Structure formats: structure tokens, C-alpha cells
Amino acid sequence: MSHPTLLEQLQQDGDFLKLTLSNPNALEPFNFSLLDDTIVCIWDTGVICFEPKQLTHQDIVLSCGVHGNETAPIEICADIVQQVLTGQITLKHRLLVLFGNPPAINASKREIEENLNRLFSGQHNDTAVTPSAERERAKKLEGYVGQFYSSSRVTDLVPRNRYLYDLHTAIRGSRFEKFAVYPFLHEKPWRKAQFEFLQACDVTTVLLMQTPATTFSYFASNTHGADAFTIELGKVKPFGQNDMTRFTKVCTALRQLISHDTVQTVAFDEHQFQLYQVYRAINKQTEAFKLHFADDVENFTSYPVGTLLASDGELEYRVEQPGEALIFPNAKVAKGQRAMLMVVPTTVAGNVV
């Protein structure tokens, strides 16, 4: 074994997050087995794969820390990994857990150089942009997801049910504390089973995307055919300041997902959800870009038609229709990136299976 001290440490306390943050830039791969014969494969820093002896048709990816200061999802995933490694959870399905940006986690910052969640689906290959650590990490994360889904151990087990849940917390609060972003499906129907799982996670607000994106969840959905989501679990807080009781349902649902045949859910009823679709994206064109509302305005806030939302030099962006609400406003993004989405209520009636 190439790293006996690392292995001994991990077997003693199961603290893979500590191991990751002690080696934020790289970690030489190594493998070992748990007492139930589950194979544990450390592929890189922040990348841990579990292969139960008896294979099922489910391949599950849980990711967190794509933004380094979003600590609640990191704590949730770290706890799940620790419980698997110490035998408190017995896995039923293959599982890959990713801690996206370890240097940013150590720095308690959203990013070191670039927004990692805008660099997937090959966006990291843009030769017109200066290389960055986040671009290299995006490329590696894409590779690890592809490696996981295409493992030679499962190629003969068809059909495969692939999942990726990318867990986040938002910069600001929200009218709906928890919400999910459902990537653009290119005219394919939405899935009732996934709405039911989200509801089991205490997530009943869903933003249905209408265009391709460079997010991690869209990459998994579009490239690998996975049921994939960006799941926002509340507001950004430092380590140790999260009220973990607010995540009881999502933790229970994730544990059931990886260790049971099924998750306890209720039948999908659209009336139990708040569903939105993107009406338009507002991009930052110049350094003069400015938001015309308070820093503490919550996601999904709406204003009367005609209200000035943002300006960018001589450009003005105003509310254009009743019910239009803002989400993910951030004036500090780089030029050319999305500074805010405007969303409107919608329905999935007639396009859900």
C-alpha cells in the first residue's frame, strides 16, 4: 500500500474531508476494502468512490464544495462518507462523492480564481482565457464522473440508473429556503420520480432550465444521461454555524438513496411544488454593472412591472411582466458572466413521466 499512514488515518476516523483539506492540491490514488467487502477507491484529493460487492443498477454521485464557502453541503457529505467508512452506513449502490474545490474550502472562499460551476461541458478548454486551477479541476471532475459511470464493472449491467446531486448553498437568502435547479433536458420530459425525491429532501421549489449551461449538473445530465440537479439548501454560512437540524430530511433521503432499494416518497402532486422557468438571463457587460436593490434581497423576490433592477452603463434592466422574480443576483461576477436570472411561474403538466 503506497500510503499506509493515510490509510491508517482514514480507517481510524473515517474523516475523508480532513484528509482532503490536508492535501488540497493532489492526493496519490490508493484503494482498500471495508469489512463488508465494499471497495473504497481514493482517486484524487476530494474524490472517493465506493463499490459494494453486490452491484445494483444505480450509480450515484454526490458533490459539494464546488464553491468553497458553501459549508453545509460539505458537512453533510463529509458525515455521509465518514459513516460509510466507519460502518454506520452499509451501501446498497455504487457511490462517488466529490469535494469540488479543496483549496477554496481551505480559504473559506467561493473560488480561488474562477467560478468552478461555470467551467463544465468543456468550458474549461477555452484557449482564449488564462488557465486556472479551477479549469484544471473542472477537467478532472468531468473525467472522474465519466470514469465512474463507464466502469468496466457495470458495463454489462443495463439499464444503468445514473444520478448526480450537486449540493450548494446560496449567497443570499431565499423566499423558499431550499430549491433545486433542473437542467435543460432538450425537450425530454421531466421525471416524476425525481420531483418525489426532491420533496423527500424537503425541496419543493424547482427552477426548470430552458437552455444549455456550463454547470456540473447540466454536464452530468447532457453528457452522461444522468438525473442530475443543482440543489440549494439555504444560505452560505461558515463552518460550525450551520443549523444542521434544518437538513434532517435531505440527510435522511440521501442516506436512504445510497443504502436502500428505494427512498420513502409520496406521489408527485404539482400543487405541492413552486415551479419556475427562466424568462431571461441578465449578463454583466461592463464593470459599471450595478444592482438597484438591497444586498439582502432574497432569491425569488418579485417587483412591480417597470421596476429598475440593474444598470450596466447606459443599459437598464426593468421588470417586464407580472410575476417575474429574480434569482442568483451577483454584481461581482466576471464580465460576460450571468449576473442574475429572471424567472416566472410555470407548469410541467403534459410533459412529465
Coordinates of C-alpha atoms in Angstrom, one line a residue:
M1 CA 0.0 0.0 0.0
S2 CA 1.5 3.3 -1.1
H3 CA 0.2 5.4 1.7
P4 CA -0.1 3.4 4.9
T5 CA -0.2 6.4 7.1
L6 CA -3.1 7.9 5.1
L7 CA -4.9 4.6 5.1
E8 CA -4.4 4.1 8.8
Q9 CA -5.7 7.6 9.4
L10 CA -8.8 7.1 7.3
Q11 CA -9.6 3.7 8.8
Q12 CA -9.3 5.1 12.3
D13 CA -11.6 8.1 12.0
G14 CA -13.2 8.0 8.5
D15 CA -12.5 11.7 8.1
F16 CA -12.0 12.0 4.4
L17 CA -12.7 15.7 4.5
K18 CA -9.7 16.2 6.9
L19 CA -7.5 14.1 4.6
T20 CA -8.7 16.1 1.6
L21 CA -8.1 19.5 3.2
S22 CA -4.6 18.4 4.4
N23 CA -3.8 17.6 0.7
P24 CA -5.8 20.2 -1.2
N25 CA -4.0 20.1 -4.5
A26 CA -3.4 16.4 -5.1
L27 CA -3.6 13.0 -3.4
E28 CA -2.0 9.9 -4.8
P29 CA -4.6 7.2 -5.5
F30 CA -5.0 4.2 -3.2
N31 CA -7.6 1.5 -2.5
F32 CA -8.7 -0.6 0.4
S33 CA -11.7 -2.7 1.4
L34 CA -14.3 -2.3 4.2
L35 CA -15.4 -5.2 6.4
D36 CA -18.5 -5.7 4.2
D37 CA -16.2 -6.1 1.2
T38 CA -17.1 -2.7 -0.2
I39 CA -14.1 -1.5 -2.2
V40 CA -13.0 2.1 -1.4
C41 CA -11.0 3.9 -4.1
I42 CA -9.4 7.3 -3.5
W43 CA -8.9 8.7 -7.0
D44 CA -7.6 12.2 -6.0
T45 CA -8.0 14.8 -3.3
G46 CA -11.7 15.1 -2.6
V47 CA -12.6 12.2 -4.8
I48 CA -13.7 8.9 -3.1
C49 CA -15.5 6.0 -4.8
F50 CA -17.3 3.1 -3.1
E51 CA -18.0 -0.2 -4.9
P52 CA -20.3 -2.6 -3.0
K53 CA -19.6 -6.3 -3.6
Q54 CA -23.1 -6.9 -4.9
L55 CA -23.7 -4.5 -7.7
T56 CA -27.1 -2.9 -8.4
H57 CA -28.3 -0.8 -11.4
Q58 CA -27.8 2.5 -9.6
D59 CA -24.7 4.8 -9.9
I60 CA -24.9 7.8 -7.5
V61 CA -22.7 10.9 -7.5
L62 CA -22.9 13.3 -4.6
S63 CA -20.9 16.5 -5.0
C64 CA -20.3 19.5 -2.7
G65 CA -17.8 22.3 -2.3
V66 CA -17.8 23.3 -5.9
H67 CA -18.0 26.7 -4.2
G68 CA -15.6 26.5 -1.3
N69 CA -17.5 28.7 1.2
E70 CA -20.8 26.7 0.9
T71 CA -20.2 24.7 4.1
A72 CA -23.5 22.9 4.9
P73 CA -23.3 20.6 1.9
I74 CA -19.7 19.9 2.7
E75 CA -20.5 18.9 6.2
I76 CA -23.4 16.7 5.0
C77 CA -21.3 14.8 2.5
A78 CA -18.3 14.5 4.9
D79 CA -20.7 13.0 7.5
I80 CA -22.1 10.5 5.0
V81 CA -18.6 9.4 3.9
Q82 CA -17.5 9.1 7.5
Q83 CA -20.5 6.9 8.4
V84 CA -19.8 4.6 5.4
L85 CA -16.1 4.3 6.2
T86 CA -16.8 3.5 9.9
G87 CA -19.6 1.0 9.1
Q88 CA -22.5 3.1 10.3
I89 CA -24.0 3.0 6.8
T90 CA -23.9 -0.1 4.6
L91 CA -24.1 0.8 1.0
K92 CA -26.6 -0.7 -1.4
H93 CA -25.4 1.1 -4.5
R94 CA -22.2 2.4 -6.2
L95 CA -21.3 5.9 -4.8
L96 CA -18.9 8.6 -5.9
V97 CA -18.5 11.6 -3.5
L98 CA -16.8 14.7 -4.7
F99 CA -15.5 17.7 -2.7
G100 CA -15.2 20.0 -5.6
N101 CA -12.7 22.8 -4.8
P102 CA -10.5 21.9 -1.8
P103 CA -8.2 25.0 -2.0
A104 CA -11.3 27.2 -1.9
I105 CA -12.7 25.3 1.0
N106 CA -9.4 25.8 2.9
A107 CA -9.6 29.5 2.0
S108 CA -13.3 29.8 3.0
K109 CA -13.8 31.5 -0.3
R110 CA -16.4 30.8 -3.1
E111 CA -13.5 30.4 -5.6
I112 CA -9.7 31.0 -5.9
E113 CA -9.6 32.4 -9.4
E114 CA -12.9 31.4 -11.2
N115 CA -16.4 30.1 -10.6
L116 CA -15.9 26.4 -10.9
N117 CA -19.6 25.8 -11.7
R118 CA -19.2 27.7 -14.9
L119 CA -16.4 25.6 -16.4
F120 CA -18.0 22.3 -17.2
S121 CA -19.1 20.7 -20.5
G122 CA -15.7 21.6 -21.9
Q123 CA -15.8 25.3 -21.0
H124 CA -12.5 24.7 -19.1
N125 CA -10.9 24.2 -22.6
D126 CA -11.4 27.8 -23.7
T127 CA -8.0 28.7 -25.0
A128 CA -8.8 32.4 -25.0
V129 CA -8.8 32.5 -21.2
T130 CA -5.8 32.3 -18.9
P131 CA -5.5 28.8 -17.4
S132 CA -6.5 28.5 -13.8
A133 CA -6.6 25.8 -11.0
E134 CA -10.4 25.8 -11.3
R135 CA -10.2 25.0 -15.0
E136 CA -7.9 22.1 -14.3
R137 CA -10.2 20.8 -11.5
A138 CA -13.3 21.0 -13.8
K139 CA -11.5 18.9 -16.4
K140 CA -10.5 16.3 -13.7
L141 CA -14.0 16.2 -12.2
E142 CA -15.5 15.6 -15.6
G143 CA -13.1 12.8 -16.1
Y144 CA -13.9 11.2 -12.7
V145 CA -17.6 11.3 -13.4
G146 CA -17.1 9.7 -16.8
Q147 CA -14.8 7.1 -15.2
F148 CA -17.4 6.3 -12.6
Y149 CA -20.3 5.9 -15.0
S150 CA -18.4 3.9 -17.5
S151 CA -16.6 1.5 -15.1
S152 CA -15.9 -1.9 -16.6
R153 CA -17.6 -3.5 -13.6
V154 CA -21.0 -2.2 -14.7
T155 CA -20.9 -2.0 -18.5
D156 CA -22.8 -5.3 -18.7
L157 CA -25.5 -4.2 -16.2
V158 CA -28.1 -2.4 -18.2
P159 CA -30.0 -0.3 -18.0
R160 CA -28.0 1.9 -15.6
N161 CA -29.7 4.5 -13.5
R162 CA -27.4 7.4 -13.1
Y163 CA -27.8 10.2 -10.6
L164 CA -25.8 13.3 -9.7
Y165 CA -26.9 15.7 -6.9
D166 CA -24.6 18.8 -6.7
L167 CA -25.3 20.3 -3.3
H168 CA -24.9 24.1 -2.7
T169 CA -26.0 26.9 -0.5
A170 CA -26.8 30.4 -2.0
I171 CA -25.0 33.7 -1.4
R172 CA -28.3 35.2 -0.1
G173 CA -31.4 34.0 1.5
S174 CA -34.5 32.9 -0.4
R175 CA -38.2 33.1 -0.1
F176 CA -38.1 29.3 -0.4
E177 CA -35.2 28.2 1.8
K178 CA -34.4 25.1 -0.3
F179 CA -34.7 24.9 -4.1
A180 CA -33.4 22.8 -7.0
V181 CA -32.2 23.7 -10.5
Y182 CA -33.4 21.1 -13.0
P183 CA -31.0 21.2 -16.0
F184 CA -32.3 21.7 -19.6
L185 CA -33.4 18.3 -20.9
H186 CA -33.5 19.2 -24.6
E187 CA -37.3 18.6 -24.9
K188 CA -37.2 15.3 -23.0
P189 CA -39.9 15.1 -20.3
W190 CA -39.3 15.8 -16.6
R191 CA -39.4 12.8 -14.2
K192 CA -42.0 12.4 -11.5
A193 CA -39.6 10.2 -9.5
Q194 CA -37.1 13.0 -9.3
F195 CA -39.7 15.5 -8.1
E196 CA -40.7 12.9 -5.5
F197 CA -37.1 12.5 -4.3
L198 CA -36.6 16.3 -4.1
Q199 CA -39.8 16.5 -2.0
A200 CA -38.3 13.8 0.3
C201 CA -35.3 16.1 0.6
D202 CA -37.6 19.0 1.7
V203 CA -37.2 20.7 -1.6
T204 CA -40.4 21.7 -3.3
T205 CA -39.3 24.8 -5.3
V206 CA -37.8 23.8 -8.7
L207 CA -36.3 26.0 -11.4
L208 CA -36.7 24.3 -14.8
M209 CA -33.9 25.5 -17.1
Q210 CA -34.6 26.2 -20.7
T211 CA -31.1 26.4 -22.3
P212 CA -27.8 24.5 -22.0
A213 CA -25.4 25.6 -19.3
T214 CA -21.8 25.1 -18.1
T215 CA -22.8 23.8 -14.7
F216 CA -21.8 20.5 -13.2
S217 CA -25.4 19.2 -13.1
Y218 CA -26.0 20.0 -16.8
F219 CA -22.8 18.3 -17.7
A220 CA -23.9 15.1 -16.0
S221 CA -27.4 15.3 -17.4
N222 CA -26.4 16.1 -21.0
T223 CA -23.2 14.2 -21.4
H224 CA -24.0 11.1 -19.3
G225 CA -27.8 10.9 -19.3
A226 CA -27.9 11.2 -15.5
D227 CA -30.8 12.5 -13.5
A228 CA -28.9 15.5 -12.2
F229 CA -29.7 18.6 -10.1
T230 CA -28.1 21.6 -8.5
I231 CA -29.7 21.6 -5.1
E232 CA -29.6 24.8 -3.0
L233 CA -30.0 24.1 0.7
G234 CA -30.1 27.5 2.3
K235 CA -27.7 30.4 2.8
V236 CA -23.9 30.4 2.9
K237 CA -22.6 30.2 6.5
P238 CA -19.1 29.5 7.9
F239 CA -18.2 26.1 9.2
G240 CA -19.7 25.4 12.6
Q241 CA -22.5 28.0 12.1
N242 CA -25.0 25.8 10.2
D243 CA -28.1 24.7 12.0
M244 CA -27.9 21.0 10.8
T245 CA -31.4 20.3 12.1
R246 CA -32.6 22.2 9.0
F247 CA -31.1 19.4 6.8
T248 CA -32.7 16.4 8.6
K249 CA -34.9 15.5 5.7
V250 CA -32.2 15.8 3.0
C251 CA -29.8 13.8 5.1
T252 CA -32.3 11.1 5.6
A253 CA -33.2 11.0 1.9
L254 CA -29.6 10.8 0.8
R255 CA -28.8 8.0 3.3
Q256 CA -31.9 6.1 2.0
L257 CA -30.8 6.7 -1.5
I258 CA -27.4 5.1 -1.1
S259 CA -28.3 2.3 1.4
H260 CA -31.8 1.2 0.5
D261 CA -33.6 -0.2 -2.6
T262 CA -36.0 2.8 -2.5
V263 CA -36.4 6.2 -0.9
Q264 CA -39.6 6.8 1.1
T265 CA -41.5 9.3 -1.0
V266 CA -45.1 10.5 -1.7
A267 CA -46.7 10.5 -5.1
F268 CA -46.0 13.6 -7.2
D269 CA -48.6 16.3 -7.0
E270 CA -47.6 19.5 -8.8
H271 CA -49.8 21.6 -6.4
Q272 CA -47.3 20.8 -3.7
F273 CA -44.5 22.5 -5.7
Q274 CA -43.4 26.0 -6.7
L275 CA -42.2 25.6 -10.3
Y276 CA -40.4 28.3 -12.2
Q277 CA -38.7 28.6 -15.6
V278 CA -36.1 31.1 -16.8
Y279 CA -37.6 34.1 -18.5
R280 CA -34.3 35.8 -19.3
A281 CA -30.7 36.0 -18.1
I282 CA -29.0 39.3 -17.3
N283 CA -25.3 39.3 -18.0
K284 CA -22.7 41.7 -16.8
Q285 CA -21.2 43.6 -19.8
T286 CA -19.0 46.2 -18.1
E287 CA -17.5 47.0 -14.7
A288 CA -20.2 49.6 -14.4
F289 CA -22.8 46.9 -13.8
K290 CA -24.9 47.7 -10.7
L291 CA -27.9 46.1 -8.9
H292 CA -30.6 48.5 -7.8
F293 CA -31.9 46.6 -4.8
A294 CA -30.5 45.9 -1.3
D295 CA -27.8 43.3 -0.8
D296 CA -30.1 41.2 1.4
V297 CA -33.0 40.9 -1.1
E298 CA -33.9 37.2 -1.2
N299 CA -34.0 34.9 -4.2
F300 CA -37.4 34.6 -5.8
T301 CA -38.3 38.2 -4.9
S302 CA -40.6 39.9 -7.4
Y303 CA -41.3 43.6 -8.0
P304 CA -44.0 45.6 -10.0
V305 CA -43.6 45.8 -13.7
G306 CA -41.3 48.7 -14.7
T307 CA -39.1 48.5 -11.5
L308 CA -35.4 49.1 -12.2
L309 CA -33.4 46.0 -11.3
A310 CA -30.0 46.7 -12.7
S311 CA -28.0 49.0 -14.9
D312 CA -24.9 48.5 -16.9
G313 CA -23.6 51.8 -18.2
E314 CA -26.5 53.2 -20.2
L315 CA -28.3 49.9 -20.3
E316 CA -31.2 49.5 -17.9
Y317 CA -32.9 46.3 -16.9
R318 CA -36.5 46.5 -15.6
V319 CA -39.2 44.1 -14.6
E320 CA -41.1 43.2 -17.8
Q321 CA -44.0 41.1 -16.8
P322 CA -46.2 40.3 -13.7
G323 CA -44.8 37.5 -11.5
E324 CA -41.2 37.9 -12.8
A325 CA -38.8 37.1 -9.9
L326 CA -35.1 37.4 -9.5
I327 CA -32.7 34.7 -8.6
F328 CA -28.9 34.4 -8.1
P329 CA -28.1 38.1 -8.3
N330 CA -24.4 38.8 -8.1
A331 CA -22.9 42.0 -9.3
K332 CA -19.3 40.7 -8.6
V333 CA -19.2 38.1 -11.3
A334 CA -16.7 38.5 -14.1
K335 CA -17.6 40.5 -17.2
G336 CA -19.6 38.3 -19.6
Q337 CA -21.0 36.1 -16.9
R338 CA -24.5 35.9 -15.7
A339 CA -25.3 38.4 -13.0
M340 CA -28.9 37.5 -12.4
L341 CA -31.7 35.2 -13.7
M342 CA -35.3 36.4 -14.1
V343 CA -37.8 33.6 -13.6
V344 CA -41.6 33.2 -14.0
P345 CA -44.0 30.6 -12.7
T346 CA -44.6 27.6 -14.9
T347 CA -46.1 24.1 -15.0
V348 CA -44.9 20.6 -16.0
A349 CA -48.4 19.4 -16.9
G350 CA -48.3 17.3 -20.0
N351 CA -44.5 16.9 -20.0
V352 CA -43.7 14.7 -17.0
V353 CA -43.3 10.9 -16.9

